[in-house]
Amino acid sequence: MPGRLAAAGLVALAVLAGCAADKPKPAKLESLESQIAGRQVWNTRLNGVTFPLSVAVRAGRFHVAADDGTVVALEAATGRELWRGDAGGRLSAGVGSDGRYAAVVTRSNELVVMDGGAVTWRKKLESPVVTAPLVAGERVFIVGVDRIVHAFDAIDGRRLWTLKRPGDALTLSQAGVLAAYKDTLLVGQGARLLGLDPLKGTVRWDTALTTPRGTNEVERLADLVGPPSRTGSVFCMRSFQNAVGCIDAERGTLKWAQNGGGVEAVGGNDEYVFMADGSDRITARKRASGELAWTSEMLLNRAVSAPVAMGTTVVFGDFEGQVHFLSQDAGKPLLRLPTDGSRVAAPPVLSDNNLLIVTRAGGVFAFRPE
């Protein structure tokens, strides 16, 4: 059964990719006179990134990985390589890290955990994984494309518990939601967010972000897309092609949800939630209520990345490796910086005032506003 579920998820993406081939031409970028200052402060290169990479940020370090199994910890301020490891196979998911242990999953369904770049243990899994592992509390948590959740001891790889719940036959092979709030593990299960006891794997609360819509299984795919955007106890996220909304993890209650297409994760701060729809129309909603704040069509059909809020700007990458800084209050373009010309491959992340962009060609670029 796990194998069939995994295959179904991959088929779903193939169908959707076929639809994407008919998209209109991307919007042409107009000349832009920079309204703010910013520059590239360092860059390095990996051997390509085509899997759904999540960059782990811990204690002033960026943890990144490449298709070939290379995992690297970089000093965020300088780009200095702190350690480098090899997972021993091509990757399907990563990176998760608590600052000491780093975890990735290979395409042969093997969970690999490193300490300072050295592999400490590896464990064969029953199904494919595309969501980066979560490393917290000396445990490693994973969720497969079959939606089964596993917990392992970070020190020796001992399996601690497994959670299986009934679900749809068709699942989405795209990075989902796996996060922590205080002593609660947050896991996306279809269009629902579960709050789990991380010690036992029991369900504390179960909240639906939306009700899937559609006439067939592909149209009804509504899995939660990660990473979520967190402010305090409130986690905001997208339900694939269906909706965007926010859930209070303290109470396990839905704060608001708004219908809307789109496939990438959302970003935000304590005032706004930022997102792009299926046509790459940029939208900002008020975090407290979900009320529409503004929209922008300047990046239509440019395959924009998930956003990150940085200072008074919101940052998106696109299919040409361009990095766009927009004003948070109105979506006005303020600055555009290039990378290597290839698509941005991971949600942009921040460490202090250092912005990290990773591209499909393996470029790793750090930018800093001035």
mmCIF file of C-alpha atoms in Angstrom:
data_model
loop_
_atom_site.group_PDB
_atom_site.id
_atom_site.type_symbol
_atom_site.label_atom_id
_atom_site.label_comp_id
_atom_site.label_asym_id
_atom_site.label_seq_id
_atom_site.Cartn_x
_atom_site.Cartn_y
_atom_site.Cartn_z
ATOM 1 C CA MET A 1 0.000 0.000 0.000
ATOM 2 C CA PRO A 2 2.708 2.630 0.826
ATOM 3 C CA GLY A 3 4.306 2.106 -2.595
ATOM 4 C CA ARG A 4 0.989 2.611 -4.395
ATOM 5 C CA LEU A 5 0.303 5.742 -2.414
ATOM 6 C CA ALA A 6 3.714 7.168 -3.224
ATOM 7 C CA ALA A 7 3.282 6.426 -6.897
ATOM 8 C CA ALA A 8 -0.122 8.082 -6.871
ATOM 9 C CA GLY A 9 1.364 11.250 -5.463
ATOM 10 C CA LEU A 10 3.982 11.375 -8.198
ATOM 11 C CA VAL A 11 1.353 10.843 -10.881
ATOM 12 C CA ALA A 12 -0.618 13.764 -9.508
ATOM 13 C CA LEU A 13 2.353 16.070 -9.935
ATOM 14 C CA ALA A 14 2.898 14.813 -13.473
ATOM 15 C CA VAL A 15 -0.690 15.684 -14.367
ATOM 16 C CA LEU A 16 -0.334 19.138 -12.871
ATOM 17 C CA ALA A 17 3.000 19.693 -14.590
ATOM 18 C CA GLY A 18 1.341 18.926 -17.909
ATOM 19 C CA CYS A 19 -1.212 21.644 -17.237
ATOM 20 C CA ALA A 20 1.599 24.051 -16.376
ATOM 21 C CA ALA A 21 3.057 23.614 -19.886
ATOM 22 C CA ASP A 22 0.126 25.615 -21.269
ATOM 23 C CA LYS A 23 0.708 28.644 -19.038
ATOM 24 C CA PRO A 24 0.973 32.076 -20.685
ATOM 25 C CA LYS A 25 4.318 33.712 -21.265
ATOM 26 C CA PRO A 26 5.941 35.155 -18.148
ATOM 27 C CA ALA A 27 5.622 38.868 -17.497
ATOM 28 C CA LYS A 28 8.507 40.893 -18.862
ATOM 29 C CA LEU A 29 10.493 42.631 -16.166
ATOM 30 C CA GLU A 30 10.462 46.390 -16.501
ATOM 31 C CA SER A 31 13.528 48.461 -15.737
ATOM 32 C CA LEU A 32 13.691 49.278 -12.054
ATOM 33 C CA GLU A 33 15.437 52.138 -10.295
ATOM 34 C CA SER A 34 16.359 50.741 -6.900
ATOM 35 C CA GLN A 35 14.511 52.342 -4.006
ATOM 36 C CA ILE A 36 16.561 50.582 -1.329
ATOM 37 C CA ALA A 37 20.156 49.388 -1.175
ATOM 38 C CA GLY A 38 21.206 45.767 -1.026
ATOM 39 C CA ARG A 39 24.063 43.621 -2.237
ATOM 40 C CA GLN A 40 25.365 40.098 -2.520
ATOM 41 C CA VAL A 41 27.773 39.436 0.358
ATOM 42 C CA TRP A 42 28.898 35.904 -0.494
ATOM 43 C CA ASN A 43 28.117 32.925 -2.663
ATOM 44 C CA THR A 44 29.112 29.298 -3.088
ATOM 45 C CA ARG A 45 28.006 26.411 -5.274
ATOM 46 C CA LEU A 46 26.533 22.936 -4.890
ATOM 47 C CA ASN A 47 25.945 20.240 -7.523
ATOM 48 C CA GLY A 48 22.373 21.167 -8.451
ATOM 49 C CA VAL A 49 19.104 21.195 -6.499
ATOM 50 C CA THR A 50 15.991 19.700 -8.102
ATOM 51 C CA PHE A 51 14.386 18.096 -5.035
ATOM 52 C CA PRO A 52 12.150 20.162 -2.666
ATOM 53 C CA LEU A 53 14.949 21.608 -0.542
ATOM 54 C CA SER A 54 14.239 23.295 2.772
ATOM 55 C CA VAL A 55 17.168 25.258 4.221
ATOM 56 C CA ALA A 56 17.515 24.793 7.983
ATOM 57 C CA VAL A 57 18.564 27.917 9.895
ATOM 58 C CA ARG A 58 20.016 27.396 13.362
ATOM 59 C CA ALA A 59 22.386 29.458 15.532
ATOM 60 C CA GLY A 60 23.720 31.630 12.716
ATOM 61 C CA ARG A 61 24.128 28.721 10.334
ATOM 62 C CA PHE A 62 22.508 27.741 7.044
ATOM 63 C CA HIS A 63 22.225 23.987 6.427
ATOM 64 C CA VAL A 64 21.856 23.255 2.710
ATOM 65 C CA ALA A 65 22.009 20.152 0.512
ATOM 66 C CA ALA A 66 22.332 19.110 -3.129
ATOM 67 C CA ASP A 67 20.848 16.391 -5.331
ATOM 68 C CA ASP A 68 23.985 14.240 -5.064
ATOM 69 C CA GLY A 69 23.662 13.838 -1.272
ATOM 70 C CA THR A 70 26.059 16.591 -0.225
ATOM 71 C CA VAL A 71 25.006 18.326 3.005
ATOM 72 C CA VAL A 72 26.810 21.506 4.078
ATOM 73 C CA ALA A 73 26.661 23.819 7.096
ATOM 74 C CA LEU A 74 27.619 27.423 6.283
ATOM 75 C CA GLU A 75 28.234 30.384 8.541
ATOM 76 C CA ALA A 76 25.384 32.736 7.652
ATOM 77 C CA ALA A 77 27.346 35.979 7.941
ATOM 78 C CA THR A 78 30.375 34.946 5.880
ATOM 79 C CA GLY A 79 29.539 31.790 3.932
ATOM 80 C CA ARG A 80 32.433 29.967 5.590
ATOM 81 C CA GLU A 81 31.992 26.211 5.348
ATOM 82 C CA LEU A 82 31.723 24.729 8.842
ATOM 83 C CA TRP A 83 31.284 21.106 7.841
ATOM 84 C CA ARG A 84 30.389 18.945 4.858
ATOM 85 C CA GLY A 85 28.834 15.491 4.773
ATOM 86 C CA ASP A 86 27.710 12.903 2.236
ATOM 87 C CA ALA A 87 24.408 11.057 2.620
ATOM 88 C CA GLY A 88 25.559 8.348 0.237
ATOM 89 C CA GLY A 89 22.767 8.760 -2.290
ATOM 90 C CA ARG A 90 20.672 11.252 -4.230
ATOM 91 C CA LEU A 91 18.270 13.205 -2.043
ATOM 92 C CA SER A 92 14.489 13.505 -2.004
ATOM 93 C CA ALA A 93 14.092 15.617 1.164
ATOM 94 C CA GLY A 94 16.048 17.814 3.594
ATOM 95 C CA VAL A 95 17.482 19.532 5.453
ATOM 96 C CA GLY A 96 16.243 19.235 9.021
ATOM 97 C CA SER A 97 18.540 20.329 11.832
ATOM 98 C CA ASP A 98 18.522 21.317 15.495
ATOM 99 C CA GLY A 99 21.973 22.891 15.198
ATOM 100 C CA ARG A 100 23.815 19.677 16.015
ATOM 101 C CA TYR A 101 22.131 16.853 14.118
ATOM 102 C CA ALA A 102 21.205 17.236 10.449
ATOM 103 C CA ALA A 103 18.769 14.897 8.706
ATOM 104 C CA VAL A 104 17.998 14.199 5.044
ATOM 105 C CA VAL A 105 16.200 11.451 3.108
ATOM 106 C CA THR A 106 17.541 9.773 -0.026
ATOM 107 C CA ARG A 107 15.605 8.738 -3.121
ATOM 108 C CA SER A 108 16.117 5.122 -2.059
ATOM 109 C CA ASN A 109 13.948 5.957 0.994
ATOM 110 C CA GLU A 110 16.768 6.058 3.525
ATOM 111 C CA LEU A 111 16.737 8.507 6.428
ATOM 112 C CA VAL A 112 20.300 9.695 7.094
ATOM 113 C CA VAL A 113 21.324 11.593 10.230
ATOM 114 C CA MET A 114 24.651 13.422 10.585
ATOM 115 C CA ASP A 115 26.530 15.014 13.458
ATOM 116 C CA GLY A 116 29.096 17.571 12.315
ATOM 117 C CA GLY A 117 29.051 16.102 8.809
ATOM 118 C CA ALA A 118 29.690 12.515 9.923
ATOM 119 C CA VAL A 119 26.886 10.014 9.361
ATOM 120 C CA THR A 120 25.785 8.667 12.756
ATOM 121 C CA TRP A 121 23.023 6.363 11.546
ATOM 122 C CA ARG A 122 20.726 5.583 8.642
ATOM 123 C CA LYS A 123 17.326 3.910 8.554
ATOM 124 C CA LYS A 124 15.387 2.351 5.679
ATOM 125 C CA LEU A 125 11.871 3.790 5.343
ATOM 126 C CA GLU A 126 8.728 2.166 3.982
ATOM 127 C CA SER A 127 7.731 4.974 1.584
ATOM 128 C CA PRO A 128 9.186 8.026 -0.201
ATOM 129 C CA VAL A 129 9.667 11.277 1.727
ATOM 130 C CA VAL A 130 9.676 14.780 0.204
ATOM 131 C CA THR A 131 9.125 16.856 3.356
ATOM 132 C CA ALA A 132 12.301 17.813 5.216
ATOM 133 C CA PRO A 133 12.681 15.930 8.517
ATOM 134 C CA LEU A 134 12.158 17.849 11.746
ATOM 135 C CA VAL A 135 14.923 17.488 14.326
ATOM 136 C CA ALA A 136 13.895 18.599 17.821
ATOM 137 C CA GLY A 137 14.172 17.367 21.395
ATOM 138 C CA GLU A 138 16.756 14.722 20.428
ATOM 139 C CA ARG A 139 14.198 13.201 18.085
ATOM 140 C CA VAL A 140 13.885 13.058 14.312
ATOM 141 C CA PHE A 141 10.363 13.237 12.904
ATOM 142 C CA ILE A 142 9.390 12.446 9.320
ATOM 143 C CA VAL A 143 6.164 12.261 7.335
ATOM 144 C CA GLY A 144 6.047 10.217 4.145
ATOM 145 C CA VAL A 145 4.046 10.887 1.003
ATOM 146 C CA ASP A 146 1.703 8.215 2.398
ATOM 147 C CA ARG A 147 1.084 10.638 5.324
ATOM 148 C CA ILE A 148 2.455 8.157 7.883
ATOM 149 C CA VAL A 149 4.395 9.934 10.652
ATOM 150 C CA HIS A 150 7.478 8.386 12.293
ATOM 151 C CA ALA A 151 9.607 9.410 15.277
ATOM 152 C CA PHE A 152 13.189 8.245 15.794
ATOM 153 C CA ASP A 153 15.756 8.742 18.531
ATOM 154 C CA ALA A 154 18.260 11.260 17.131
ATOM 155 C CA ILE A 155 21.178 9.598 18.908
ATOM 156 C CA ASP A 156 20.847 5.966 17.867
ATOM 157 C CA GLY A 157 18.042 5.857 15.262
ATOM 158 C CA ARG A 158 15.697 3.750 17.379
ATOM 159 C CA ARG A 159 12.112 4.009 16.128
ATOM 160 C CA LEU A 160 9.979 5.493 18.906
ATOM 161 C CA TRP A 161 6.497 5.504 17.411
ATOM 162 C CA THR A 162 4.499 5.536 14.174
ATOM 163 C CA LEU A 163 1.162 7.225 13.461
ATOM 164 C CA LYS A 164 -1.071 5.944 10.662
ATOM 165 C CA ARG A 165 -4.417 7.529 9.905
ATOM 166 C CA PRO A 166 -6.947 6.740 7.178
ATOM 167 C CA GLY A 167 -6.774 9.137 4.272
ATOM 168 C CA ASP A 168 -7.306 9.671 0.576
ATOM 169 C CA ALA A 169 -5.840 7.203 -1.916
ATOM 170 C CA LEU A 170 -4.154 10.024 -3.833
ATOM 171 C CA THR A 171 -1.529 12.149 -2.088
ATOM 172 C CA LEU A 172 0.654 15.056 -3.106
ATOM 173 C CA SER A 173 4.364 14.557 -3.695
ATOM 174 C CA GLN A 174 5.305 18.033 -2.494
ATOM 175 C CA ALA A 175 6.855 19.269 0.750
ATOM 176 C CA GLY A 176 4.186 19.400 3.452
ATOM 177 C CA VAL A 177 3.854 20.815 6.954
ATOM 178 C CA LEU A 178 6.046 19.405 9.726
ATOM 179 C CA ALA A 179 6.827 21.851 12.531
ATOM 180 C CA ALA A 180 6.961 22.267 16.302
ATOM 181 C CA TYR A 181 5.111 24.527 18.702
ATOM 182 C CA LYS A 182 6.219 24.303 22.337
ATOM 183 C CA ASP A 183 5.694 20.611 23.199
ATOM 184 C CA THR A 184 3.377 19.911 20.274
ATOM 185 C CA LEU A 185 4.344 18.402 16.931
ATOM 186 C CA LEU A 186 2.421 19.913 13.999
ATOM 187 C CA VAL A 187 1.814 17.641 10.997
ATOM 188 C CA GLY A 188 -0.178 18.224 7.822
ATOM 189 C CA GLN A 189 -2.563 15.400 6.943
ATOM 190 C CA GLY A 190 -4.331 16.266 3.719
ATOM 191 C CA ALA A 191 -6.150 19.563 4.314
ATOM 192 C CA ARG A 192 -5.970 19.078 8.099
ATOM 193 C CA LEU A 193 -3.340 20.110 10.629
ATOM 194 C CA LEU A 194 -2.737 17.726 13.518
ATOM 195 C CA GLY A 195 -1.246 18.607 16.872
ATOM 196 C CA LEU A 196 0.572 15.521 18.207
ATOM 197 C CA ASP A 197 2.215 14.561 21.472
ATOM 198 C CA PRO A 198 5.846 14.180 20.300
ATOM 199 C CA LEU A 199 6.609 11.614 23.010
ATOM 200 C CA LYS A 200 3.725 9.231 22.264
ATOM 201 C CA GLY A 201 2.491 10.083 18.767
ATOM 202 C CA THR A 202 -1.075 10.566 20.005
ATOM 203 C CA VAL A 203 -3.379 13.223 18.558
ATOM 204 C CA ARG A 204 -4.083 16.244 20.772
ATOM 205 C CA TRP A 205 -6.157 18.165 18.246
ATOM 206 C CA ASP A 206 -7.164 17.937 14.591
ATOM 207 C CA THR A 207 -8.197 21.057 12.636
ATOM 208 C CA ALA A 208 -9.271 21.390 9.000
ATOM 209 C CA LEU A 209 -7.948 24.406 7.111
ATOM 210 C CA THR A 210 -10.463 23.883 4.312
ATOM 211 C CA THR A 211 -12.824 21.359 2.745
ATOM 212 C CA PRO A 212 -11.362 19.955 -0.500
ATOM 213 C CA ARG A 213 -13.347 20.738 -3.638
ATOM 214 C CA GLY A 214 -13.421 19.192 -7.113
ATOM 215 C CA THR A 215 -14.999 16.537 -9.285
ATOM 216 C CA ASN A 216 -12.107 14.047 -9.204
ATOM 217 C CA GLU A 217 -9.230 12.972 -6.955
ATOM 218 C CA VAL A 218 -6.670 15.274 -8.577
ATOM 219 C CA GLU A 219 -8.903 18.343 -8.224
ATOM 220 C CA ARG A 220 -9.594 17.411 -4.599
ATOM 221 C CA LEU A 221 -5.910 17.322 -3.668
ATOM 222 C CA ALA A 222 -5.672 19.875 -0.873
ATOM 223 C CA ASP A 223 -2.610 18.841 1.145
ATOM 224 C CA LEU A 224 -1.088 21.515 3.347
ATOM 225 C CA VAL A 225 2.072 22.954 1.781
ATOM 226 C CA GLY A 226 5.109 23.781 3.907
ATOM 227 C CA PRO A 227 6.914 25.413 5.395
ATOM 228 C CA PRO A 228 4.235 27.322 7.349
ATOM 229 C CA SER A 229 4.620 30.959 8.376
ATOM 230 C CA ARG A 230 4.680 31.340 12.150
ATOM 231 C CA THR A 231 4.074 34.335 14.399
ATOM 232 C CA GLY A 232 3.672 33.429 18.059
ATOM 233 C CA SER A 233 1.200 30.561 18.302
ATOM 234 C CA VAL A 234 -0.372 31.242 14.893
ATOM 235 C CA PHE A 235 0.725 29.193 11.885
ATOM 236 C CA CYS A 236 -0.409 30.300 8.433
ATOM 237 C CA MET A 237 -0.199 27.974 5.439
ATOM 238 C CA ARG A 238 -1.565 27.023 2.063
ATOM 239 C CA SER A 239 -3.863 24.164 1.167
ATOM 240 C CA PHE A 240 -2.680 23.094 -2.299
ATOM 241 C CA GLN A 241 -4.806 24.773 -5.026
ATOM 242 C CA ASN A 242 -7.618 25.386 -2.532
ATOM 243 C CA ALA A 243 -7.126 27.961 0.205
ATOM 244 C CA VAL A 244 -4.858 29.910 2.533
ATOM 245 C CA GLY A 245 -5.506 30.222 6.236
ATOM 246 C CA CYS A 246 -4.148 30.428 9.770
ATOM 247 C CA ILE A 247 -4.462 28.035 12.715
ATOM 248 C CA ASP A 248 -3.749 28.836 16.369
ATOM 249 C CA ALA A 249 -1.567 25.977 17.608
ATOM 250 C CA GLU A 250 -2.106 26.915 21.253
ATOM 251 C CA ARG A 251 -5.812 26.102 20.994
ATOM 252 C CA GLY A 252 -5.917 23.991 17.851
ATOM 253 C CA THR A 253 -8.491 26.320 16.286
ATOM 254 C CA LEU A 254 -8.910 27.846 12.846
ATOM 255 C CA LYS A 255 -8.538 31.638 12.892
ATOM 256 C CA TRP A 256 -9.498 32.232 9.255
ATOM 257 C CA ALA A 257 -9.347 30.724 5.789
ATOM 258 C CA GLN A 258 -9.799 32.229 2.333
ATOM 259 C CA ASN A 259 -10.321 30.353 -0.927
ATOM 260 C CA GLY A 260 -7.572 30.702 -3.491
ATOM 261 C CA GLY A 261 -5.379 28.725 -5.868
ATOM 262 C CA GLY A 262 -1.617 28.374 -5.734
ATOM 263 C CA VAL A 263 0.974 25.688 -5.059
ATOM 264 C CA GLU A 264 3.818 27.355 -3.146
ATOM 265 C CA ALA A 265 4.125 27.987 0.585
ATOM 266 C CA VAL A 266 3.208 31.338 2.093
ATOM 267 C CA GLY A 267 5.368 33.755 4.083
ATOM 268 C CA GLY A 268 4.672 36.612 6.404
ATOM 269 C CA ASN A 269 5.168 38.529 9.625
ATOM 270 C CA ASP A 270 2.957 39.686 12.504
ATOM 271 C CA GLU A 271 1.001 42.026 10.201
ATOM 272 C CA TYR A 272 0.669 40.314 6.813
ATOM 273 C CA VAL A 273 0.602 36.928 5.093
ATOM 274 C CA PHE A 274 2.120 36.983 1.597
ATOM 275 C CA MET A 275 1.462 34.493 -1.203
ATOM 276 C CA ALA A 276 1.335 33.899 -4.960
ATOM 277 C CA ASP A 277 -1.597 32.244 -6.713
ATOM 278 C CA GLY A 278 -1.520 29.814 -9.638
ATOM 279 C CA SER A 279 -0.803 32.683 -12.064
ATOM 280 C CA ASP A 280 1.877 34.169 -9.769
ATOM 281 C CA ARG A 281 -0.327 37.093 -8.828
ATOM 282 C CA ILE A 282 1.100 38.341 -5.531
ATOM 283 C CA THR A 283 -1.324 38.908 -2.667
ATOM 284 C CA ALA A 284 -0.987 40.232 0.857
ATOM 285 C CA ARG A 285 -3.624 39.507 3.483
ATOM 286 C CA LYS A 286 -3.896 40.881 6.993
ATOM 287 C CA ARG A 287 -2.663 38.203 9.335
ATOM 288 C CA ALA A 288 -5.251 38.872 12.035
ATOM 289 C CA SER A 289 -8.334 38.574 9.836
ATOM 290 C CA GLY A 290 -7.420 37.323 6.345
ATOM 291 C CA GLU A 291 -8.701 40.582 4.858
ATOM 292 C CA LEU A 292 -7.151 41.493 1.508
ATOM 293 C CA ALA A 293 -4.486 44.198 1.785
ATOM 294 C CA TRP A 294 -3.160 44.438 -1.799
ATOM 295 C CA THR A 295 -2.394 42.493 -4.983
ATOM 296 C CA SER A 296 0.290 42.847 -7.643
ATOM 297 C CA GLU A 297 0.538 41.387 -11.150
ATOM 298 C CA MET A 298 4.125 42.451 -11.851
ATOM 299 C CA LEU A 299 5.437 38.847 -11.618
ATOM 300 C CA LEU A 300 2.675 37.015 -13.482
ATOM 301 C CA ASN A 301 3.664 33.542 -14.724
ATOM 302 C CA ARG A 302 7.251 33.911 -13.523
ATOM 303 C CA ALA A 303 7.148 30.725 -11.373
ATOM 304 C CA VAL A 304 7.817 32.631 -8.187
ATOM 305 C CA SER A 305 9.080 30.948 -5.048
ATOM 306 C CA ALA A 306 7.559 31.008 -1.616
ATOM 307 C CA PRO A 307 8.171 34.450 -0.060
ATOM 308 C CA VAL A 308 9.982 35.623 3.037
ATOM 309 C CA ALA A 309 9.326 38.841 4.958
ATOM 310 C CA MET A 310 12.516 40.839 5.509
ATOM 311 C CA GLY A 311 12.457 44.186 7.324
ATOM 312 C CA THR A 312 9.871 46.323 5.531
ATOM 313 C CA THR A 313 10.036 44.192 2.363
ATOM 314 C CA VAL A 314 8.734 40.850 1.133
ATOM 315 C CA VAL A 315 11.098 38.828 -1.070
ATOM 316 C CA PHE A 316 10.267 36.413 -3.912
ATOM 317 C CA GLY A 317 12.581 34.540 -6.273
ATOM 318 C CA ASP A 318 11.606 33.603 -9.828
ATOM 319 C CA PHE A 319 12.394 31.159 -12.665
ATOM 320 C CA GLU A 320 15.316 33.274 -13.921
ATOM 321 C CA GLY A 321 16.940 33.492 -10.499
ATOM 322 C CA GLN A 322 15.891 37.108 -10.053
ATOM 323 C CA VAL A 323 15.275 38.141 -6.435
ATOM 324 C CA HIS A 324 12.454 40.683 -6.045
ATOM 325 C CA PHE A 325 12.086 42.946 -3.015
ATOM 326 C CA LEU A 326 8.580 44.455 -2.711
ATOM 327 C CA SER A 327 7.216 46.836 -0.121
ATOM 328 C CA GLN A 328 5.123 45.023 2.462
ATOM 329 C CA ASP A 329 2.436 47.682 2.703
ATOM 330 C CA ALA A 330 1.657 48.086 -1.016
ATOM 331 C CA GLY A 331 3.633 45.565 -3.108
ATOM 332 C CA LYS A 332 5.703 48.302 -4.751
ATOM 333 C CA PRO A 333 8.945 47.030 -6.360
ATOM 334 C CA LEU A 334 11.934 48.346 -4.445
ATOM 335 C CA LEU A 335 14.947 46.294 -5.505
ATOM 336 C CA ARG A 336 15.876 43.447 -7.863
ATOM 337 C CA LEU A 337 19.036 41.384 -7.547
ATOM 338 C CA PRO A 338 20.282 38.607 -9.880
ATOM 339 C CA THR A 339 21.704 35.177 -9.074
ATOM 340 C CA ASP A 340 22.871 32.664 -11.717
ATOM 341 C CA GLY A 341 19.905 32.707 -14.105
ATOM 342 C CA SER A 342 18.356 29.430 -12.932
ATOM 343 C CA ARG A 343 15.116 28.992 -11.003
ATOM 344 C CA VAL A 344 15.057 29.609 -7.257
ATOM 345 C CA ALA A 345 14.860 26.106 -5.801
ATOM 346 C CA ALA A 346 13.939 26.638 -2.137
ATOM 347 C CA PRO A 347 11.948 29.086 -0.037
ATOM 348 C CA PRO A 348 14.259 32.033 0.789
ATOM 349 C CA VAL A 349 15.355 32.069 4.435
ATOM 350 C CA LEU A 350 16.841 34.570 6.874
ATOM 351 C CA SER A 351 19.489 34.497 9.565
ATOM 352 C CA ASP A 352 19.572 37.930 11.208
ATOM 353 C CA ASN A 353 19.884 40.286 8.209
ATOM 354 C CA ASN A 354 21.364 37.663 5.870
ATOM 355 C CA LEU A 355 19.009 36.437 3.124
ATOM 356 C CA LEU A 356 19.835 33.083 1.519
ATOM 357 C CA ILE A 357 18.749 32.103 -2.002
ATOM 358 C CA VAL A 358 19.436 28.639 -3.479
ATOM 359 C CA THR A 359 18.963 27.965 -7.205
ATOM 360 C CA ARG A 360 18.339 24.857 -9.307
ATOM 361 C CA ALA A 361 21.855 25.117 -10.740
ATOM 362 C CA GLY A 362 23.242 24.811 -7.210
ATOM 363 C CA GLY A 363 24.042 28.463 -6.628
ATOM 364 C CA VAL A 364 23.957 29.550 -2.978
ATOM 365 C CA PHE A 365 23.722 33.326 -2.638
ATOM 366 C CA ALA A 366 23.600 35.495 0.475
ATOM 367 C CA PHE A 367 22.236 39.036 0.226
ATOM 368 C CA ARG A 368 22.155 41.808 2.780
ATOM 369 C CA PRO A 369 20.185 45.084 2.714
ATOM 370 C CA GLU A 370 22.033 48.334 3.367
#
